[in-house]
Amino acid sequence: TGSSRPQRILKAVQKNATKGDPQSVISAIDYYCRHKEWAMNVGDDKGLILDSVLTEVNPSMALELGTYCGYSSVRIARLLSPNSKLITVEFNPAFAAIARQIIAYAGLQDKVTIVEGASGDLIPKMKERFGLKSFDFVFLDHWKDRYVPDTKLLEDCGLLRKGTVLLADNVICPGAPEYLKYVRNNPRYESRYYPSVLEYTKAEDGLEKSVFLG
Ligand SMILES: O=C(NCCCCCn1ccc2cnccc21)c1cc(-c2ccc(F)cc2)cc(O)c1O
Ligand SMILES: [Mg+2]
């Protein structure tokens, strides 16, 4: 059988990017997915918004739900301060294996821990597994119907603190309408919508940033 899309993306990184240079890895993936074959990375347009929110938050502990090929893991990890960490959760072992190689190619393997499994199973085990108190930043980019239950789970497991920033991808396309309702009508969150486009297209999409107020 032939290669998978993530395998082809890894090949494009190995061919066109410079080992240890995260920006070249990001550019190689964006070029491939814009000109060769589309893939569900957060992409360069929404990626600039992700970068700016990250720079503002400067998290010590970051969580990503939905690794895929590791594109946004590289975007996040490249901006983390020394000793800051990213935990990224991926459901699909084949995707996780590719992401591990792309993150390592960027030279960011010491900052990123990839955990395989379902968010609903893993979130309740995070405190004990990683000895962490809470997350400073959470990037939601997994199953869109899991955004609300997993946000509630993060609250209930005491993994959010006053000021934790949640950033959700795809709130317009494919859409996360229940999530928008949940965070926008909730006194425990201060939300703001960042309009953008669906990765590598002209279709409308955007990111929702929600600050947990405790
Ligand atoms: O579906 C998307 N992402 C989720 C992929 C599956 C995640 C599975 N998963 C990972 C960790 C994890 C942990 N627990 C449970 C499940 C978990 C997605 C889709 C589109 C898209 C697709 C077609 C189209 F026409 C327009 C847009 C664009 C995006 O940017 C996306 O992110
Ligand atoms: Mg996405």
Coordinates of N, CA and C and ligand atoms in Angstrom, one line a residue:
T1 N 0.9 -1.2 0.0 CA 0.0 0.0 0.0 C 0.9 1.2 0.0
G2 N 0.3 2.3 -0.4 CA 1.1 3.6 -0.6 C 1.3 4.3 0.7
S3 N 2.0 5.5 0.6 CA 2.3 6.2 1.9 C 1.0 7.0 2.3
S4 N 1.0 7.4 3.6 CA -0.1 8.2 4.1 C 0.2 9.7 3.9
R5 N -0.8 10.5 4.0 CA -0.5 12.0 3.9 C 0.5 12.5 5.0
P6 N 0.3 12.0 6.2 CA 1.4 12.4 7.2 C 2.8 12.0 6.8
Q7 N 2.9 10.8 6.2 CA 4.2 10.3 5.8 C 4.8 11.2 4.7
R8 N 3.9 11.6 3.8 CA 4.3 12.5 2.7 C 4.8 13.9 3.2
I9 N 4.1 14.3 4.3 CA 4.4 15.6 4.9 C 5.8 15.5 5.6
L10 N 6.0 14.3 6.3 CA 7.4 14.1 6.9 C 8.4 14.1 5.8
K11 N 8.2 13.4 4.7 CA 9.2 13.4 3.6 C 9.5 14.8 3.1
A12 N 8.4 15.6 3.0 CA 8.6 17.0 2.5 C 9.5 17.8 3.5
V13 N 9.3 17.6 4.8 CA 10.1 18.2 5.8 C 11.6 17.8 5.7
Q14 N 11.8 16.5 5.6 CA 13.1 15.9 5.5 C 13.9 16.4 4.2
K15 N 13.1 16.7 3.2 CA 13.6 17.1 1.9 C 13.9 18.6 1.9
N16 N 13.0 19.4 2.4 CA 13.0 20.9 2.3 C 13.4 21.7 3.5
A17 N 13.4 21.1 4.7 CA 13.7 21.9 5.9 C 15.1 21.6 6.4
T18 N 15.6 22.4 7.2 CA 16.9 22.3 7.8 C 16.8 21.7 9.2
K19 N 17.5 20.6 9.5 CA 17.5 20.0 10.8 C 17.8 21.0 11.9
G20 N 16.9 21.0 12.9 CA 17.2 21.9 14.1 C 16.7 23.3 13.9
D21 N 16.0 23.6 12.7 CA 15.5 24.9 12.4 C 14.0 24.8 12.3
P22 N 13.3 25.1 13.5 CA 11.8 25.0 13.5 C 11.1 25.9 12.4
Q23 N 11.6 27.1 12.2 CA 10.9 27.9 11.2 C 10.9 27.2 9.8
S24 N 12.0 26.6 9.5 CA 12.1 25.9 8.1 C 11.2 24.7 8.1
V25 N 11.0 24.1 9.2 CA 10.0 22.9 9.3 C 8.6 23.4 9.0
I26 N 8.2 24.5 9.7 CA 6.9 25.2 9.6 C 6.7 25.6 8.1
S27 N 7.7 26.3 7.5 CA 7.6 26.7 6.1 C 7.5 25.6 5.1
A28 N 8.2 24.5 5.4 CA 8.2 23.3 4.5 C 6.8 22.7 4.5
I29 N 6.2 22.6 5.7 CA 4.8 22.0 5.8 C 3.8 22.9 5.2
D30 N 3.9 24.2 5.4 CA 3.0 25.2 4.8 C 3.1 25.1 3.3
Y31 N 4.3 25.1 2.8 CA 4.5 25.1 1.3 C 3.8 23.8 0.8
Y32 N 4.1 22.7 1.4 CA 3.6 21.4 0.9 C 2.1 21.4 0.9
C33 N 1.5 21.8 2.0 CA 0.1 21.7 2.2 C -0.7 22.8 1.4
R34 N 0.0 23.8 1.1 CA -0.7 24.9 0.2 C -0.6 24.5 -1.2
H35 N 0.5 24.0 -1.7 CA 0.8 23.7 -3.1 C 0.7 22.3 -3.6
K36 N 0.8 21.4 -2.7 CA 0.8 19.9 -3.1 C -0.5 19.2 -2.6
E37 N -0.7 19.1 -1.3 CA -1.9 18.5 -0.8 C -2.3 19.1 0.5
W38 N -3.6 19.5 0.6 CA -4.1 20.1 1.8 C -4.0 19.2 3.0
A39 N -3.8 19.7 4.2 CA -3.8 18.9 5.4 C -4.3 19.8 6.6
M40 N -4.8 19.2 7.6 CA -5.5 19.9 8.7 C -4.6 20.5 9.8
N41 N -3.5 21.1 9.3 CA -2.6 21.9 10.2 C -3.3 23.2 10.5
V42 N -2.9 23.8 11.6 CA -3.6 25.1 11.9 C -3.2 26.1 10.8
G43 N -2.0 25.9 10.2 CA -1.6 26.7 9.0 C -0.9 28.0 9.4
D44 N -0.5 28.7 8.3 CA 0.2 30.0 8.5 C -0.6 31.2 8.9
D45 N -1.8 31.3 8.4 CA -2.6 32.5 8.7 C -3.0 32.4 10.2
K46 N -3.7 31.3 10.6 CA -4.1 31.2 12.0 C -2.9 31.0 12.9
G47 N -1.8 30.4 12.3 CA -0.5 30.2 13.0 C 0.1 31.5 13.5
L48 N -0.1 32.6 12.8 CA 0.4 33.9 13.3 C -0.4 34.4 14.5
I49 N -1.7 34.1 14.5 CA -2.5 34.4 15.7 C -2.1 33.6 16.9
L50 N -1.9 32.3 16.6 CA -1.4 31.4 17.7 C -0.1 31.9 18.3
D51 N 0.9 32.3 17.4 CA 2.2 32.8 17.8 C 2.0 34.0 18.7
S52 N 1.1 34.9 18.3 CA 0.9 36.2 19.1 C 0.3 35.9 20.4
V53 N -0.7 35.0 20.5 CA -1.3 34.7 21.8 C -0.2 34.0 22.7
L54 N 0.6 33.1 22.1 CA 1.6 32.4 22.9 C 2.6 33.3 23.4
T55 N 3.1 34.3 22.6 CA 4.1 35.3 23.0 C 3.5 36.1 24.2
E56 N 2.3 36.4 24.1 CA 1.6 37.2 25.2 C 1.5 36.4 26.5
V57 N 1.2 35.1 26.4 CA 1.0 34.2 27.6 C 2.3 33.7 28.1
N58 N 3.2 33.4 27.2 CA 4.6 32.9 27.6 C 4.4 31.7 28.7
P59 N 3.7 30.7 28.3 CA 3.3 29.6 29.3 C 4.5 28.8 29.7
S60 N 4.5 28.3 31.0 CA 5.6 27.4 31.5 C 5.1 26.0 31.1
M61 N 3.8 25.8 31.3 CA 3.2 24.4 31.0 C 2.1 24.6 30.0
A62 N 2.2 24.0 28.8 CA 1.2 24.2 27.8 C 0.7 22.8 27.4
L63 N -0.6 22.7 27.1 CA -1.3 21.5 26.7 C -1.9 21.7 25.3
E64 N -1.7 20.7 24.4 CA -2.3 20.7 23.1 C -3.1 19.4 22.9
L65 N -4.4 19.6 22.5 CA -5.2 18.4 22.3 C -5.4 18.3 20.8
G66 N -4.8 17.3 20.2 CA -4.8 17.1 18.7 C -3.4 17.5 18.1
T67 N -2.5 16.5 18.0 CA -1.2 16.7 17.6 C -1.1 16.7 16.0
Y68 N -1.8 15.7 15.5 CA -1.7 15.4 14.0 C -0.3 15.2 13.6
C69 N 0.3 16.0 12.7 CA 1.7 15.8 12.3 C 2.7 16.6 13.2
G70 N 2.2 17.3 14.1 CA 3.1 18.1 15.0 C 3.4 19.5 14.5
Y71 N 2.7 20.0 13.5 CA 2.9 21.3 13.0 C 2.7 22.4 14.1
S72 N 1.5 22.3 14.8 CA 1.3 23.3 15.8 C 2.1 23.1 17.1
S73 N 2.5 21.8 17.3 CA 3.5 21.5 18.4 C 4.8 22.2 18.1
V74 N 5.3 22.2 16.9 CA 6.5 22.9 16.6 C 6.3 24.4 16.7
R75 N 5.1 25.0 16.2 CA 4.8 26.4 16.4 C 4.9 26.8 17.8
I76 N 4.2 26.0 18.7 CA 4.2 26.3 20.1 C 5.5 26.2 20.8
A77 N 6.2 25.0 20.6 CA 7.4 24.7 21.3 C 8.5 25.7 21.0
R78 N 8.6 26.1 19.7 CA 9.7 27.0 19.3 C 9.6 28.4 20.0
L79 N 8.4 28.7 20.6 CA 8.3 30.0 21.3 C 8.3 29.9 22.8
L80 N 8.5 28.6 23.3 CA 8.5 28.4 24.8 C 9.8 28.9 25.3
S81 N 9.8 29.4 26.5 CA 11.0 29.8 27.2 C 11.8 28.5 27.7
P82 N 13.1 28.6 28.0 CA 13.8 27.5 28.5 C 13.1 26.9 29.7
N83 N 13.1 25.5 29.8 CA 12.4 24.8 30.9 C 10.9 24.8 30.8
S84 N 10.3 25.5 29.9 CA 8.9 25.4 29.7 C 8.6 24.1 28.8
K85 N 7.4 23.6 29.0 CA 7.1 22.3 28.4 C 5.7 22.3 27.7
L86 N 5.6 21.5 26.6 CA 4.4 21.3 25.9 C 4.0 19.8 26.0
I87 N 2.8 19.5 26.5 CA 2.3 18.1 26.4 C 1.2 18.1 25.3
T88 N 1.4 17.2 24.4 CA 0.5 17.2 23.3 C -0.2 15.8 23.2
V89 N -1.5 15.7 23.0 CA -2.3 14.5 23.0 C -2.7 14.1 21.6
E90 N -2.4 12.9 21.2 CA -2.8 12.4 19.9 C -3.4 11.0 20.1
F91 N -4.6 10.9 19.4 CA -5.4 9.7 19.5 C -4.9 8.6 18.6
N92 N -4.3 9.0 17.5 CA -4.0 8.1 16.4 C -2.5 7.8 16.5
P93 N -2.1 6.5 16.8 CA -0.7 6.2 17.0 C 0.2 6.5 15.7
A94 N -0.4 6.3 14.5 CA 0.4 6.5 13.3 C 0.7 8.0 13.2
F95 N -0.3 8.9 13.5 CA -0.1 10.3 13.5 C 1.0 10.7 14.5
A96 N 0.9 10.1 15.7 CA 1.9 10.4 16.8 C 3.3 10.0 16.4
A97 N 3.4 8.9 15.7 CA 4.8 8.5 15.2 C 5.4 9.5 14.3
I98 N 4.6 10.0 13.4 CA 5.0 11.0 12.4 C 5.4 12.3 13.1
A99 N 4.5 12.7 14.0 CA 4.7 14.0 14.8 C 6.0 13.9 15.6
R100 N 6.3 12.7 16.2 CA 7.5 12.6 17.0 C 8.7 12.9 16.1
Q101 N 8.7 12.4 14.8 CA 9.8 12.6 13.9 C 9.9 14.0 13.5
I102 N 8.8 14.7 13.2 CA 8.8 16.1 12.8 C 9.3 17.0 13.9
I103 N 8.8 16.7 15.1 CA 9.2 17.5 16.3 C 10.7 17.3 16.5
A104 N 11.2 16.1 16.4 CA 12.6 15.8 16.6 C 13.4 16.5 15.5
Y105 N 12.9 16.5 14.2 CA 13.6 17.1 13.1 C 13.8 18.6 13.4
A106 N 12.8 19.2 14.0 CA 12.9 20.6 14.4 C 13.8 20.9 15.6
G107 N 14.2 19.8 16.3 CA 15.1 19.9 17.4 C 14.4 20.3 18.7
L108 N 13.1 20.0 18.8 CA 12.3 20.4 19.9 C 11.8 19.3 20.8
Q109 N 12.4 18.1 20.6 CA 12.0 16.9 21.3 C 12.2 17.1 22.9
D110 N 13.1 17.9 23.3 CA 13.2 18.1 24.8 C 12.1 18.9 25.4
K111 N 11.4 19.6 24.6 CA 10.3 20.5 25.1 C 8.9 19.9 25.0
V112 N 8.8 18.9 24.2 CA 7.5 18.3 23.8 C 7.4 16.9 24.3
T113 N 6.3 16.6 25.0 CA 5.9 15.2 25.3 C 4.7 14.8 24.6
I114 N 4.7 13.8 23.7 CA 3.5 13.4 23.0 C 2.9 12.2 23.8
V115 N 1.6 12.3 24.1 CA 0.9 11.3 24.8 C -0.2 10.7 23.9
E116 N -0.2 9.4 23.8 CA -1.2 8.8 22.9 C -2.4 8.3 23.7
G117 N -3.5 8.7 23.2 CA -4.8 8.2 23.8 C -5.9 9.2 23.6
A118 N -7.0 9.0 24.2 CA -8.2 9.8 24.2 C -8.1 10.9 25.3
S119 N -8.4 12.1 24.9 CA -8.3 13.2 25.9 C -9.1 12.9 27.1
G120 N -10.3 12.4 26.9 CA -11.2 12.1 28.1 C -10.6 11.1 29.1
D121 N -9.8 10.2 28.6 CA -9.1 9.2 29.5 C -7.8 9.8 30.1
L122 N -7.1 10.7 29.3 CA -5.8 11.1 29.7 C -5.8 12.3 30.7
I123 N -6.8 13.3 30.4 CA -6.8 14.5 31.2 C -6.9 14.2 32.7
P124 N -7.8 13.2 33.2 CA -7.8 13.0 34.6 C -6.5 12.4 35.2
K125 N -5.6 11.9 34.3 CA -4.3 11.3 34.8 C -3.1 12.3 34.8
M126 N -3.4 13.5 34.2 CA -2.2 14.4 33.9 C -1.5 14.8 35.2
K127 N -2.2 15.2 36.2 CA -1.6 15.7 37.4 C -0.6 14.7 38.0
E128 N -1.1 13.4 38.1 CA -0.2 12.4 38.8 C 0.9 12.0 37.8
R129 N 0.6 11.9 36.5 CA 1.6 11.5 35.5 C 2.7 12.5 35.3
F130 N 2.4 13.8 35.3 CA 3.4 14.8 35.0 C 3.7 15.7 36.2
G131 N 3.1 15.4 37.3 CA 3.5 16.1 38.5 C 3.3 17.6 38.3
L132 N 2.2 18.0 37.6 CA 2.0 19.4 37.3 C 0.8 19.9 38.1
K133 N 0.8 21.2 38.4 CA -0.3 21.8 39.2 C -1.4 22.2 38.2
S134 N -1.1 23.0 37.2 CA -2.1 23.4 36.3 C -1.4 23.8 35.0
F135 N -2.2 24.0 33.9 CA -1.7 24.5 32.6 C -1.9 26.0 32.5
D136 N -0.9 26.7 31.9 CA -1.0 28.1 31.6 C -1.7 28.4 30.3
F137 N -1.6 27.4 29.4 CA -2.1 27.6 28.0 C -2.6 26.2 27.5
V138 N -3.8 26.2 26.9 CA -4.3 25.0 26.3 C -4.8 25.3 24.8
F139 N -4.3 24.5 23.9 CA -4.7 24.7 22.5 C -5.6 23.5 22.1
L140 N -6.8 23.8 21.8 CA -7.8 22.8 21.5 C -7.9 22.6 20.0
D141 N -7.6 21.4 19.5 CA -7.5 21.2 18.0 C -7.9 19.7 17.7
H142 N -8.7 19.1 18.5 CA -9.0 17.7 18.3 C -10.5 17.6 17.9
W143 N -11.2 16.5 18.2 CA -12.6 16.4 17.8 C -13.3 17.6 18.3
K144 N -14.1 18.2 17.4 CA -14.7 19.5 17.8 C -15.8 19.3 18.8
D145 N -16.4 18.1 18.8 CA -17.5 17.8 19.8 C -16.9 17.4 21.2
R146 N -15.5 17.4 21.3 CA -14.9 17.1 22.6 C -14.4 18.4 23.2
Y147 N -14.5 19.6 22.5 CA -14.0 20.8 23.1 C -14.7 21.1 24.5
V148 N -16.1 21.0 24.5 CA -16.8 21.3 25.7 C -16.6 20.3 26.8
P149 N -16.8 19.0 26.6 CA -16.6 18.0 27.6 C -15.1 18.1 28.2
D150 N -14.2 18.3 27.3 CA -12.8 18.3 27.8 C -12.4 19.6 28.6
T151 N -13.1 20.7 28.2 CA -12.9 22.0 28.9 C -13.5 21.8 30.4
K152 N -14.6 21.2 30.4 CA -15.3 20.9 31.7 C -14.4 20.0 32.6
L153 N -13.8 19.0 31.9 CA -12.9 18.0 32.5 C -11.7 18.7 33.1
L154 N -11.1 19.6 32.3 CA -9.9 20.3 32.7 C -10.3 21.2 34.0
E155 N -11.5 21.8 34.0 CA -11.9 22.6 35.2 C -12.1 21.6 36.4
D156 N -12.8 20.5 36.2 CA -13.1 19.6 37.3 C -11.8 19.0 37.8
C157 N -10.8 18.8 37.0 CA -9.5 18.1 37.5 C -8.6 19.2 38.0
G158 N -9.0 20.4 38.1 CA -8.2 21.5 38.7 C -6.9 21.8 37.9
L159 N -7.1 21.6 36.6 CA -5.9 21.8 35.7 C -5.9 23.2 35.1
L160 N -6.9 24.0 35.4 CA -6.9 25.4 35.0 C -6.8 26.3 36.2
R161 N -6.0 27.4 36.0 CA -5.9 28.3 37.1 C -6.4 29.7 36.7
K162 N -6.6 30.6 37.6 CA -7.0 32.0 37.3 C -6.0 32.5 36.2
G163 N -6.5 32.8 35.0 CA -5.6 33.4 34.0 C -5.2 32.4 32.9
T164 N -5.5 31.1 33.1 CA -5.2 30.1 32.0 C -5.9 30.5 30.8
V165 N -5.1 30.5 29.7 CA -5.7 30.8 28.3 C -6.0 29.6 27.5
L166 N -7.3 29.5 27.1 CA -7.6 28.4 26.2 C -7.7 29.0 24.8
L167 N -7.1 28.4 23.8 CA -7.2 28.8 22.4 C -7.8 27.7 21.6
A168 N -8.9 27.9 20.9 CA -9.6 26.8 20.2 C -9.5 27.1 18.7
D169 N -9.1 26.0 18.0 CA -9.0 26.1 16.5 C -10.4 25.7 15.9
N170 N -10.7 26.2 14.7 CA -11.9 25.7 13.9 C -13.2 26.0 14.5
V171 N -13.3 27.1 15.2 CA -14.6 27.4 15.8 C -15.7 27.7 14.8
I172 N -15.3 28.0 13.5 CA -16.2 28.3 12.4 C -16.3 27.1 11.5
C173 N -15.1 26.6 11.1 CA -15.0 25.5 10.1 C -13.9 24.5 10.5
P174 N -14.3 23.2 10.9 CA -15.7 22.6 10.8 C -16.7 23.2 11.7
G175 N -16.3 23.9 12.8 CA -17.2 24.6 13.7 C -17.3 23.9 15.0
A176 N -17.4 24.7 16.1 CA -17.6 24.2 17.4 C -18.7 25.0 18.1
P177 N -19.9 25.0 17.6 CA -20.9 25.9 18.1 C -21.2 25.8 19.6
E178 N -21.3 24.5 20.1 CA -21.6 24.3 21.5 C -20.4 25.0 22.3
Y179 N -19.2 24.8 21.8 CA -18.1 25.4 22.6 C -18.2 26.9 22.7
L180 N -18.5 27.5 21.5 CA -18.7 29.0 21.5 C -19.7 29.4 22.5
K181 N -20.9 28.7 22.5 CA -21.9 29.0 23.5 C -21.4 28.8 24.9
Y182 N -20.7 27.7 25.1 CA -20.2 27.5 26.5 C -19.3 28.6 27.0
V183 N -18.3 29.0 26.3 CA -17.3 29.9 26.8 C -17.8 31.4 26.7
R184 N -18.7 31.7 25.8 CA -19.1 33.1 25.6 C -20.2 33.5 26.6
N185 N -21.0 32.5 27.1 CA -22.1 32.8 28.0 C -21.7 32.4 29.4
N186 N -20.4 32.4 29.7 CA -20.0 31.8 31.0 C -19.2 32.8 31.8
P187 N -19.7 33.2 33.0 CA -19.0 34.2 33.8 C -17.6 33.8 34.2
R188 N -17.3 32.5 34.0 CA -15.9 32.1 34.4 C -14.9 32.2 33.3
Y189 N -15.4 32.7 32.1 CA -14.5 32.9 31.0 C -14.6 34.3 30.4
E190 N -13.5 34.9 29.9 CA -13.5 36.1 29.2 C -13.0 35.7 27.8
S191 N -14.0 35.8 26.8 CA -13.7 35.3 25.4 C -13.5 36.3 24.4
R192 N -12.7 36.0 23.4 CA -12.5 36.9 22.2 C -12.3 36.1 21.0
Y193 N -13.0 36.5 19.9 CA -12.9 35.8 18.6 C -11.9 36.4 17.7
Y194 N -10.9 35.6 17.1 CA -9.9 36.1 16.2 C -10.3 35.6 14.8
P195 N -10.9 36.4 13.9 CA -11.3 35.9 12.6 C -10.1 35.6 11.7
S196 N -10.2 34.6 11.0 CA -9.1 34.2 10.0 C -9.7 33.4 8.9
V197 N -8.9 32.5 8.4 CA -9.3 31.6 7.3 C -8.9 30.1 7.6
L198 N -9.7 29.2 7.1 CA -9.3 27.8 7.2 C -8.0 27.6 6.5
E199 N -7.1 26.8 7.1 CA -5.8 26.6 6.7 C -5.7 26.4 5.2
Y200 N -4.8 27.2 4.5 CA -4.5 27.0 3.1 C -5.7 27.2 2.1
T201 N -6.8 27.9 2.6 CA -7.9 28.2 1.8 C -8.4 29.6 2.1
K202 N -9.5 30.0 1.4 CA -10.1 31.3 1.6 C -11.4 31.2 2.4
A203 N -11.7 30.0 2.8 CA -12.9 29.8 3.6 C -12.7 30.4 5.0
E204 N -13.9 30.9 5.5 CA -13.9 31.6 6.8 C -13.6 30.5 7.9
D205 N -12.7 30.9 8.9 CA -12.5 30.2 10.1 C -12.0 31.2 11.1
G206 N -11.7 30.7 12.3 CA -11.1 31.6 13.3 C -10.8 30.8 14.6
L207 N -10.1 31.6 15.5 CA -9.7 31.0 16.8 C -10.5 31.8 17.9
E208 N -10.9 31.0 18.9 CA -11.5 31.7 20.0 C -10.6 31.6 21.2
K209 N -10.2 32.7 21.8 CA -9.4 32.8 23.0 C -10.2 33.0 24.2
S210 N -10.1 32.2 25.2 CA -10.9 32.3 26.4 C -10.0 32.2 27.6
V211 N -10.1 33.3 28.4 CA -9.3 33.3 29.7 C -10.1 32.8 30.8
F212 N -9.6 31.7 31.5 CA -10.4 31.2 32.7 C -10.2 32.2 33.8
L213 N -11.3 32.6 34.5 CA -11.2 33.6 35.5 C -11.2 33.0 36.9
G214 N -11.3 31.6 37.0 CA -11.2 30.9 38.3 C -12.5 30.8 39.0
Ligands
LIG1 O1 -11.0 17.4 12.6 C1 -10.1 18.2 12.7 N1 -9.2 18.0 13.7 C2 -9.4 16.8 14.6 C3 -8.7 15.6 14.0 C4 -9.0 14.3 14.8 C5 -8.5 14.5 16.2 C6 -8.5 13.2 17.0 N2 -7.8 13.4 18.3 C7 -6.6 13.9 18.4 C8 -6.3 13.9 19.7 C9 -7.4 13.4 20.4 C10 -7.6 13.2 21.8 N3 -8.8 12.7 22.2 C11 -9.8 12.4 21.2 C12 -9.6 12.6 19.9 C13 -8.4 13.1 19.5 C14 -10.0 19.3 11.8 C15 -10.7 19.3 10.6 C16 -10.5 20.3 9.7 C17 -11.3 20.3 8.4 C18 -11.5 19.1 7.7 C19 -12.2 19.1 6.5 C20 -12.7 20.3 6.0 F1 -13.4 20.3 4.8 C21 -12.5 21.5 6.7 C22 -11.8 21.5 7.9 C23 -9.7 21.4 9.9 C24 -8.9 21.4 11.1 O2 -8.1 22.4 11.4 C25 -9.1 20.4 12.1 O3 -8.4 20.5 13.2
MG2 MG -7.6 22.4 13.5

